[in-house]
Phi, psi and omega in degrees: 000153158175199177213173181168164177267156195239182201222142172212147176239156170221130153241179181217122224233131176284000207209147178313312180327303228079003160333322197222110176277150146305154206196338174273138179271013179236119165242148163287117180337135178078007207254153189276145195251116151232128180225155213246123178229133181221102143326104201259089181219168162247042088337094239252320200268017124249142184249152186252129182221098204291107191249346176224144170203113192219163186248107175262216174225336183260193165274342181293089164358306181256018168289131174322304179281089173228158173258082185276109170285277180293149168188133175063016174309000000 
């Protein structure tokens, strides 16, 4: 056991590959997503596991008006 702080990275991708970032700040409903989250340690005995992911418009987590991309991941 211990601690320290981690680095977490998110991109969002047009493509499975991972190729091509999304680069607009507007997507569309229905438009297909791939998104890649990395975790930056040398530390081999963490795994990283995304269980939720939603788009609000405000900074508030918990704002009513969200868009849930992940859900039960």
């Amino acid at each position: 056991t211990g601690s320290g702080a981690l680095t977490f990275t998110m991109n969002i991708y047009q493509d499975e590959n991972h190729q091509n970032l999304v680069t607009n700040e507007v997507i569309d409903l229905g438009q297909k997503l791939y998104f890649k989250i990395e975790v930056q340690t040398t530390s081999s005995d963490i795994e990283l596991h995304l269980t939720q992911c939603k788009a609000t418009s405000t900074d508030n987590v918990n704002d009513a008006n969200n868009y849930t991309f992940i859900q039960s991941g």
